[in-house]
Amino acid sequence: DKMIDMPALFKALEFSAFKHKDQRRKGPQNIPYINHPIQVAHVLIETGQAYNTNLLIAAILHDTIEDTDTTEEEIKQVFGENVAALVMEVTDDKNLFWEARKQLQIEKSPFASYDAKLLKLADKICNVRDLVINPPDKWSLDRKLEYLQWASDVIAGIRGVNQPMEDLFDEWIYKAKAYY
Ligand code: NDP
Ligand code: ZN
């Protein structure tokens, strides 16, 4: 069934664009942060063939709790429990040190729900692609290579959920490695 709840999806777009309004992607192009969640949802639809409204809403909201003042409670009230639970599944605990957060993503990814795995896959596709087309200005070559390895380690734990997106991930890893 390809029915997407368009009013709900656009409500999420408006909500997320407002929450991320003062944020930009890392990198020299000064791209509004909201472009990233939009791209993640785009990959889910176009490559993943995902027509699940809650998943697409969660994609639009996926970095709001991690990177803005948005709370789990707020998302629960505005978009419901299922969306909130999905966003929480892809939200790092910022109380932990950076290294612990990164390590936990590798360890926990195999146990994520099916929808969370699709969302993680789309998110990593977009971040690896950004590393090629709009890389963070301050990152050394080592930091970029380390990121590519880490993203590959996270995705290794979730393979088997969506072949077209896994292929697209591999393509961008290949391009990134050829580029750097
Ligand atoms: P990173 O600093 O490792 O940055 C990677 C993340 O940045 C990506 O996963 C992506 O996440 C986001 N991103 C934004 N713009 C781009 C872009 N153009 N290309 C690729 N990715 C992009 O992760 P965190 O954001 O989790 O950590 C940030 C904090 O950690 C900072 O305060 C930093 O100082 C600190 N830090 C500590 C280190 C250490 O202790 N060794 C090392 C590095 C950073 P998303 O999908 O969420 O946008
Ligand atoms: Zn993201």
PDB file of C-alpha atoms and ligand atoms in Angstrom:
ATOM      1  CA  ASP A   1       0.000   0.000   0.000  1.00  0.00           C
ATOM      2  CA  LYS A   2       1.523   3.300  -1.090  1.00  0.00           C
ATOM      3  CA  MET A   3      -0.773   5.590   0.885  1.00  0.00           C
ATOM      4  CA  ILE A   4       1.200   8.214   2.781  1.00  0.00           C
ATOM      5  CA  ASP A   5      -0.588  10.504   5.250  1.00  0.00           C
ATOM      6  CA  MET A   6       0.469  13.744   3.552  1.00  0.00           C
ATOM      7  CA  PRO A   7      -0.964  16.208   6.116  1.00  0.00           C
ATOM      8  CA  ALA A   8       0.902  14.393   8.908  1.00  0.00           C
ATOM      9  CA  LEU A   9       4.121  14.289   6.876  1.00  0.00           C
ATOM     10  CA  PHE A  10       3.973  18.013   6.110  1.00  0.00           C
ATOM     11  CA  LYS A  11       3.240  18.767   9.757  1.00  0.00           C
ATOM     12  CA  ALA A  12       6.489  16.968  10.596  1.00  0.00           C
ATOM     13  CA  LEU A  13       8.380  18.931   7.917  1.00  0.00           C
ATOM     14  CA  GLU A  14       7.165  22.222   9.334  1.00  0.00           C
ATOM     15  CA  PHE A  15       7.914  21.135  12.919  1.00  0.00           C
ATOM     16  CA  SER A  16      11.423  19.912  12.091  1.00  0.00           C
ATOM     17  CA  ALA A  17      12.328  22.891   9.865  1.00  0.00           C
ATOM     18  CA  PHE A  18      11.414  25.208  12.739  1.00  0.00           C
ATOM     19  CA  LYS A  19      13.375  23.189  15.315  1.00  0.00           C
ATOM     20  CA  HIS A  20      16.491  23.123  13.109  1.00  0.00           C
ATOM     21  CA  LYS A  21      16.108  26.734  11.919  1.00  0.00           C
ATOM     22  CA  ASP A  22      19.378  28.028  13.423  1.00  0.00           C
ATOM     23  CA  GLN A  23      21.459  24.980  12.465  1.00  0.00           C
ATOM     24  CA  ARG A  24      23.560  24.320   9.390  1.00  0.00           C
ATOM     25  CA  ARG A  25      25.207  21.140   8.084  1.00  0.00           C
ATOM     26  CA  LYS A  26      28.925  20.958   8.720  1.00  0.00           C
ATOM     27  CA  GLY A  27      30.780  21.929   5.545  1.00  0.00           C
ATOM     28  CA  PRO A  28      31.575  24.973   3.412  1.00  0.00           C
ATOM     29  CA  GLN A  29      28.226  25.279   1.676  1.00  0.00           C
ATOM     30  CA  ASN A  30      26.317  26.440   4.774  1.00  0.00           C
ATOM     31  CA  ILE A  31      23.399  24.165   3.902  1.00  0.00           C
ATOM     32  CA  PRO A  32      20.313  24.504   6.157  1.00  0.00           C
ATOM     33  CA  TYR A  33      20.216  21.501   8.492  1.00  0.00           C
ATOM     34  CA  ILE A  34      16.664  20.559   7.435  1.00  0.00           C
ATOM     35  CA  ASN A  35      18.009  19.511   4.019  1.00  0.00           C
ATOM     36  CA  HIS A  36      19.512  16.445   5.720  1.00  0.00           C
ATOM     37  CA  PRO A  37      16.293  14.992   7.224  1.00  0.00           C
ATOM     38  CA  ILE A  38      14.535  15.755   3.930  1.00  0.00           C
ATOM     39  CA  GLN A  39      17.227  13.796   2.069  1.00  0.00           C
ATOM     40  CA  VAL A  40      16.944  10.874   4.491  1.00  0.00           C
ATOM     41  CA  ALA A  41      13.180  10.681   3.876  1.00  0.00           C
ATOM     42  CA  HIS A  42      13.815  11.030   0.125  1.00  0.00           C
ATOM     43  CA  VAL A  43      16.219   8.060   0.136  1.00  0.00           C
ATOM     44  CA  LEU A  44      13.717   5.974   2.121  1.00  0.00           C
ATOM     45  CA  ILE A  45      10.992   6.660  -0.449  1.00  0.00           C
ATOM     46  CA  GLU A  46      12.973   6.592  -3.688  1.00  0.00           C
ATOM     47  CA  THR A  47      15.541   3.878  -2.996  1.00  0.00           C
ATOM     48  CA  GLY A  48      13.988   2.020  -0.057  1.00  0.00           C
ATOM     49  CA  GLN A  49      10.470   2.103  -1.489  1.00  0.00           C
ATOM     50  CA  ALA A  50       9.292   2.822   2.058  1.00  0.00           C
ATOM     51  CA  TYR A  51       5.765   4.183   2.106  1.00  0.00           C
ATOM     52  CA  ASN A  52       5.217   3.919   5.849  1.00  0.00           C
ATOM     53  CA  THR A  53       4.022   7.279   7.215  1.00  0.00           C
ATOM     54  CA  ASN A  54       5.404   6.828  10.747  1.00  0.00           C
ATOM     55  CA  LEU A  55       8.798   5.856   9.372  1.00  0.00           C
ATOM     56  CA  LEU A  56       8.917   8.892   7.059  1.00  0.00           C
ATOM     57  CA  ILE A  57       7.808  11.218   9.868  1.00  0.00           C
ATOM     58  CA  ALA A  58      10.494   9.724  12.121  1.00  0.00           C
ATOM     59  CA  ALA A  59      13.026  10.315   9.318  1.00  0.00           C
ATOM     60  CA  ILE A  60      12.038  13.986   9.156  1.00  0.00           C
ATOM     61  CA  LEU A  61      12.329  14.255  12.959  1.00  0.00           C
ATOM     62  CA  HIS A  62      15.295  11.923  13.456  1.00  0.00           C
ATOM     63  CA  ASP A  63      17.847  14.512  14.629  1.00  0.00           C
ATOM     64  CA  THR A  64      15.495  16.849  16.556  1.00  0.00           C
ATOM     65  CA  ILE A  65      15.984  15.294  20.009  1.00  0.00           C
ATOM     66  CA  GLU A  66      19.726  14.842  19.538  1.00  0.00           C
ATOM     67  CA  ASP A  67      20.423  18.307  18.160  1.00  0.00           C
ATOM     68  CA  THR A  68      17.652  20.697  19.301  1.00  0.00           C
ATOM     69  CA  ASP A  69      15.601  21.426  22.456  1.00  0.00           C
ATOM     70  CA  THR A  70      12.929  18.911  21.337  1.00  0.00           C
ATOM     71  CA  THR A  71      11.960  16.271  23.918  1.00  0.00           C
ATOM     72  CA  GLU A  72      10.634  12.736  23.574  1.00  0.00           C
ATOM     73  CA  GLU A  73       7.473  13.855  25.395  1.00  0.00           C
ATOM     74  CA  GLU A  74       6.881  16.640  22.866  1.00  0.00           C
ATOM     75  CA  ILE A  75       7.162  14.254  19.917  1.00  0.00           C
ATOM     76  CA  LYS A  76       4.849  11.811  21.690  1.00  0.00           C
ATOM     77  CA  GLN A  77       2.226  14.516  22.131  1.00  0.00           C
ATOM     78  CA  VAL A  78       2.445  15.913  18.615  1.00  0.00           C
ATOM     79  CA  PHE A  79       3.115  12.762  16.548  1.00  0.00           C
ATOM     80  CA  GLY A  80       2.225   9.840  18.806  1.00  0.00           C
ATOM     81  CA  GLU A  81       4.025   7.078  20.661  1.00  0.00           C
ATOM     82  CA  ASN A  82       5.151   5.038  17.670  1.00  0.00           C
ATOM     83  CA  VAL A  83       6.936   7.968  16.030  1.00  0.00           C
ATOM     84  CA  ALA A  84       8.503   8.976  19.366  1.00  0.00           C
ATOM     85  CA  ALA A  85       9.761   5.433  19.988  1.00  0.00           C
ATOM     86  CA  LEU A  86      11.297   5.278  16.513  1.00  0.00           C
ATOM     87  CA  VAL A  87      13.051   8.634  16.913  1.00  0.00           C
ATOM     88  CA  MET A  88      14.384   7.518  20.314  1.00  0.00           C
ATOM     89  CA  GLU A  89      15.809   4.381  18.711  1.00  0.00           C
ATOM     90  CA  VAL A  90      18.011   6.510  16.449  1.00  0.00           C
ATOM     91  CA  THR A  91      18.906   9.133  19.078  1.00  0.00           C
ATOM     92  CA  ASP A  92      22.327   8.983  20.765  1.00  0.00           C
ATOM     93  CA  ASP A  93      22.506   9.610  24.510  1.00  0.00           C
ATOM     94  CA  LYS A  94      24.485  12.859  24.620  1.00  0.00           C
ATOM     95  CA  ASN A  95      25.260  12.314  28.314  1.00  0.00           C
ATOM     96  CA  LEU A  96      27.747   9.685  27.181  1.00  0.00           C
ATOM     97  CA  PHE A  97      31.210  10.497  25.895  1.00  0.00           C
ATOM     98  CA  TRP A  98      31.644  10.648  22.130  1.00  0.00           C
ATOM     99  CA  GLU A  99      33.575   7.357  21.923  1.00  0.00           C
ATOM    100  CA  ALA A 100      30.972   5.485  23.991  1.00  0.00           C
ATOM    101  CA  ARG A 101      28.143   6.864  21.819  1.00  0.00           C
ATOM    102  CA  LYS A 102      29.890   5.726  18.645  1.00  0.00           C
ATOM    103  CA  GLN A 103      30.676   2.289  20.101  1.00  0.00           C
ATOM    104  CA  LEU A 104      27.075   1.818  21.295  1.00  0.00           C
ATOM    105  CA  GLN A 105      25.736   2.425  17.780  1.00  0.00           C
ATOM    106  CA  ILE A 106      27.863  -0.446  16.505  1.00  0.00           C
ATOM    107  CA  GLU A 107      26.838  -2.772  19.347  1.00  0.00           C
ATOM    108  CA  LYS A 108      23.121  -1.923  19.328  1.00  0.00           C
ATOM    109  CA  SER A 109      22.351  -1.678  15.608  1.00  0.00           C
ATOM    110  CA  PRO A 110      21.667  -5.445  15.154  1.00  0.00           C
ATOM    111  CA  PHE A 111      18.935  -5.237  17.791  1.00  0.00           C
ATOM    112  CA  ALA A 112      17.109  -2.199  16.425  1.00  0.00           C
ATOM    113  CA  SER A 113      13.544  -2.580  15.138  1.00  0.00           C
ATOM    114  CA  TYR A 114      13.009  -3.131  11.417  1.00  0.00           C
ATOM    115  CA  ASP A 115      11.928   0.496  10.836  1.00  0.00           C
ATOM    116  CA  ALA A 116      14.834   1.849  12.882  1.00  0.00           C
ATOM    117  CA  LYS A 117      17.217  -0.217  10.748  1.00  0.00           C
ATOM    118  CA  LEU A 118      15.781   1.289   7.554  1.00  0.00           C
ATOM    119  CA  LEU A 119      16.125   4.767   9.049  1.00  0.00           C
ATOM    120  CA  LYS A 120      19.719   4.177  10.164  1.00  0.00           C
ATOM    121  CA  LEU A 121      20.590   2.888   6.725  1.00  0.00           C
ATOM    122  CA  ALA A 122      19.147   5.970   4.994  1.00  0.00           C
ATOM    123  CA  ASP A 123      20.849   8.279   7.526  1.00  0.00           C
ATOM    124  CA  LYS A 124      24.274   6.708   6.985  1.00  0.00           C
ATOM    125  CA  ILE A 125      23.820   6.799   3.190  1.00  0.00           C
ATOM    126  CA  CYS A 126      23.202  10.555   3.412  1.00  0.00           C
ATOM    127  CA  ASN A 127      26.100  11.203   5.794  1.00  0.00           C
ATOM    128  CA  VAL A 128      28.607   9.196   3.741  1.00  0.00           C
ATOM    129  CA  ARG A 129      27.386  10.982   0.600  1.00  0.00           C
ATOM    130  CA  ASP A 130      27.782  14.348   2.372  1.00  0.00           C
ATOM    131  CA  LEU A 131      31.324  13.367   3.283  1.00  0.00           C
ATOM    132  CA  VAL A 132      32.008  13.295  -0.484  1.00  0.00           C
ATOM    133  CA  ILE A 133      29.879  16.171  -1.790  1.00  0.00           C
ATOM    134  CA  ASN A 134      29.950  18.570   1.221  1.00  0.00           C
ATOM    135  CA  PRO A 135      32.597  17.406   3.682  1.00  0.00           C
ATOM    136  CA  PRO A 136      33.002  19.063   7.106  1.00  0.00           C
ATOM    137  CA  ASP A 137      35.736  21.700   6.533  1.00  0.00           C
ATOM    138  CA  LYS A 138      37.657  20.960   9.718  1.00  0.00           C
ATOM    139  CA  TRP A 139      37.964  17.197   9.336  1.00  0.00           C
ATOM    140  CA  SER A 140      41.374  15.683   8.617  1.00  0.00           C
ATOM    141  CA  LEU A 141      41.754  12.841   6.136  1.00  0.00           C
ATOM    142  CA  ASP A 142      42.115  10.436   9.071  1.00  0.00           C
ATOM    143  CA  ARG A 143      38.883  11.652  10.635  1.00  0.00           C
ATOM    144  CA  LYS A 144      37.031  11.116   7.327  1.00  0.00           C
ATOM    145  CA  LEU A 145      38.449   7.614   6.876  1.00  0.00           C
ATOM    146  CA  GLU A 146      37.616   6.811  10.486  1.00  0.00           C
ATOM    147  CA  TYR A 147      34.038   7.955   9.882  1.00  0.00           C
ATOM    148  CA  LEU A 148      33.692   5.741   6.793  1.00  0.00           C
ATOM    149  CA  GLN A 149      34.945   2.737   8.761  1.00  0.00           C
ATOM    150  CA  TRP A 150      32.594   3.469  11.673  1.00  0.00           C
ATOM    151  CA  ALA A 151      29.568   3.901   9.390  1.00  0.00           C
ATOM    152  CA  SER A 152      30.443   0.585   7.688  1.00  0.00           C
ATOM    153  CA  ASP A 153      30.673  -1.113  11.090  1.00  0.00           C
ATOM    154  CA  VAL A 154      27.231   0.199  12.115  1.00  0.00           C
ATOM    155  CA  ILE A 155      25.674  -0.886   8.817  1.00  0.00           C
ATOM    156  CA  ALA A 156      27.326  -4.328   8.967  1.00  0.00           C
ATOM    157  CA  GLY A 157      25.074  -5.025  11.937  1.00  0.00           C
ATOM    158  CA  ILE A 158      21.843  -4.259  10.116  1.00  0.00           C
ATOM    159  CA  ARG A 159      22.269  -5.888   6.709  1.00  0.00           C
ATOM    160  CA  GLY A 160      19.467  -7.975   5.276  1.00  0.00           C
ATOM    161  CA  VAL A 161      16.672  -5.399   5.634  1.00  0.00           C
ATOM    162  CA  ASN A 162      16.687  -3.531   2.301  1.00  0.00           C
ATOM    163  CA  GLN A 163      18.917  -4.542  -0.613  1.00  0.00           C
ATOM    164  CA  PRO A 164      18.548  -1.368  -2.740  1.00  0.00           C
ATOM    165  CA  MET A 165      19.539   0.860   0.190  1.00  0.00           C
ATOM    166  CA  GLU A 166      22.386  -1.458   1.180  1.00  0.00           C
ATOM    167  CA  ASP A 167      23.647  -1.305  -2.419  1.00  0.00           C
ATOM    168  CA  LEU A 168      23.411   2.508  -2.403  1.00  0.00           C
ATOM    169  CA  PHE A 169      25.342   2.619   0.878  1.00  0.00           C
ATOM    170  CA  ASP A 170      28.070   0.412  -0.606  1.00  0.00           C
ATOM    171  CA  GLU A 171      28.213   2.626  -3.707  1.00  0.00           C
ATOM    172  CA  TRP A 172      28.840   5.767  -1.649  1.00  0.00           C
ATOM    173  CA  ILE A 173      31.414   4.005   0.536  1.00  0.00           C
ATOM    174  CA  TYR A 174      33.159   2.925  -2.669  1.00  0.00           C
ATOM    175  CA  LYS A 175      33.052   6.472  -4.087  1.00  0.00           C
ATOM    176  CA  ALA A 176      34.252   7.975  -0.810  1.00  0.00           C
ATOM    177  CA  LYS A 177      37.188   5.576  -0.602  1.00  0.00           C
ATOM    178  CA  ALA A 178      38.101   6.216  -4.232  1.00  0.00           C
ATOM    179  CA  TYR A 179      37.894   9.953  -3.582  1.00  0.00           C
ATOM    180  CA  TYR A 180      39.980  10.017  -0.396  1.00  0.00           C
TER     181      TYR A 180
HETATM  182  P1  NDP B   1      30.759  13.627  14.718  1.00  0.00           P
HETATM  183  O1  NDP B   1      31.394  14.865  15.268  1.00  0.00           O
HETATM  184  O2  NDP B   1      31.563  12.409  14.630  1.00  0.00           O
HETATM  185  O3  NDP B   1      30.156  14.013  13.294  1.00  0.00           O
HETATM  186  C1  NDP B   1      29.557  13.088  12.460  1.00  0.00           C
HETATM  187  C2  NDP B   1      28.128  13.463  12.254  1.00  0.00           C
HETATM  188  O4  NDP B   1      28.005  14.801  11.803  1.00  0.00           O
HETATM  189  C3  NDP B   1      27.462  12.663  11.193  1.00  0.00           C
HETATM  190  O5  NDP B   1      27.104  11.385  11.672  1.00  0.00           O
HETATM  191  C4  NDP B   1      26.267  13.526  10.858  1.00  0.00           C
HETATM  192  O6  NDP B   1      25.303  13.211  11.852  1.00  0.00           O
HETATM  193  C5  NDP B   1      26.779  14.934  11.088  1.00  0.00           C
HETATM  194  N1  NDP B   1      27.089  15.758   9.904  1.00  0.00           N
HETATM  195  C6  NDP B   1      26.812  17.084   9.769  1.00  0.00           C
HETATM  196  N2  NDP B   1      27.270  17.577   8.632  1.00  0.00           N
HETATM  197  C7  NDP B   1      27.851  16.553   7.972  1.00  0.00           C
HETATM  198  C8  NDP B   1      28.517  16.459   6.711  1.00  0.00           C
HETATM  199  N3  NDP B   1      28.666  17.524   5.902  1.00  0.00           N
HETATM  200  N4  NDP B   1      29.007  15.259   6.333  1.00  0.00           N
HETATM  201  C9  NDP B   1      28.876  14.183   7.136  1.00  0.00           C
HETATM  202  N5  NDP B   1      28.259  14.222   8.356  1.00  0.00           N
HETATM  203  C10 NDP B   1      27.744  15.398   8.773  1.00  0.00           C
HETATM  204  O7  NDP B   1      29.526  13.192  15.574  1.00  0.00           O
HETATM  205  P2  NDP B   1      28.601  13.911  16.566  1.00  0.00           P
HETATM  206  O8  NDP B   1      27.852  14.988  15.850  1.00  0.00           O
HETATM  207  O9  NDP B   1      27.826  12.823  17.205  1.00  0.00           O
HETATM  208  O10 NDP B   1      29.553  14.544  17.686  1.00  0.00           O
HETATM  209  C11 NDP B   1      29.644  15.875  17.844  1.00  0.00           C
HETATM  210  C12 NDP B   1      30.406  16.251  19.126  1.00  0.00           C
HETATM  211  O11 NDP B   1      31.416  15.296  19.485  1.00  0.00           O
HETATM  212  C13 NDP B   1      31.117  17.553  18.939  1.00  0.00           C
HETATM  213  O12 NDP B   1      30.849  18.367  20.043  1.00  0.00           O
HETATM  214  C14 NDP B   1      32.580  17.193  18.824  1.00  0.00           C
HETATM  215  O13 NDP B   1      33.412  18.200  19.304  1.00  0.00           O
HETATM  216  C15 NDP B   1      32.666  15.963  19.669  1.00  0.00           C
HETATM  217  N6  NDP B   1      33.767  15.100  19.208  1.00  0.00           N
HETATM  218  C16 NDP B   1      34.547  14.430  20.095  1.00  0.00           C
HETATM  219  C17 NDP B   1      35.564  13.622  19.649  1.00  0.00           C
HETATM  220  C18 NDP B   1      36.376  12.855  20.625  1.00  0.00           C
HETATM  221  O14 NDP B   1      36.116  12.926  21.815  1.00  0.00           O
HETATM  222  N7  NDP B   1      37.339  12.076  20.183  1.00  0.00           N
HETATM  223  C19 NDP B   1      35.885  13.480  18.245  1.00  0.00           C
HETATM  224  C20 NDP B   1      34.962  14.156  17.405  1.00  0.00           C
HETATM  225  C21 NDP B   1      33.972  14.949  17.888  1.00  0.00           C
HETATM  226  P3  NDP B   1      23.733  13.576  11.761  1.00  0.00           P
HETATM  227  O15 NDP B   1      23.050  12.559  10.940  1.00  0.00           O
HETATM  228  O16 NDP B   1      23.339  13.483  13.222  1.00  0.00           O
HETATM  229  O17 NDP B   1      23.661  14.960  11.217  1.00  0.00           O
HETATM  230 ZN    ZN B   2      20.993  12.288  10.575  1.00  0.00          ZN
END
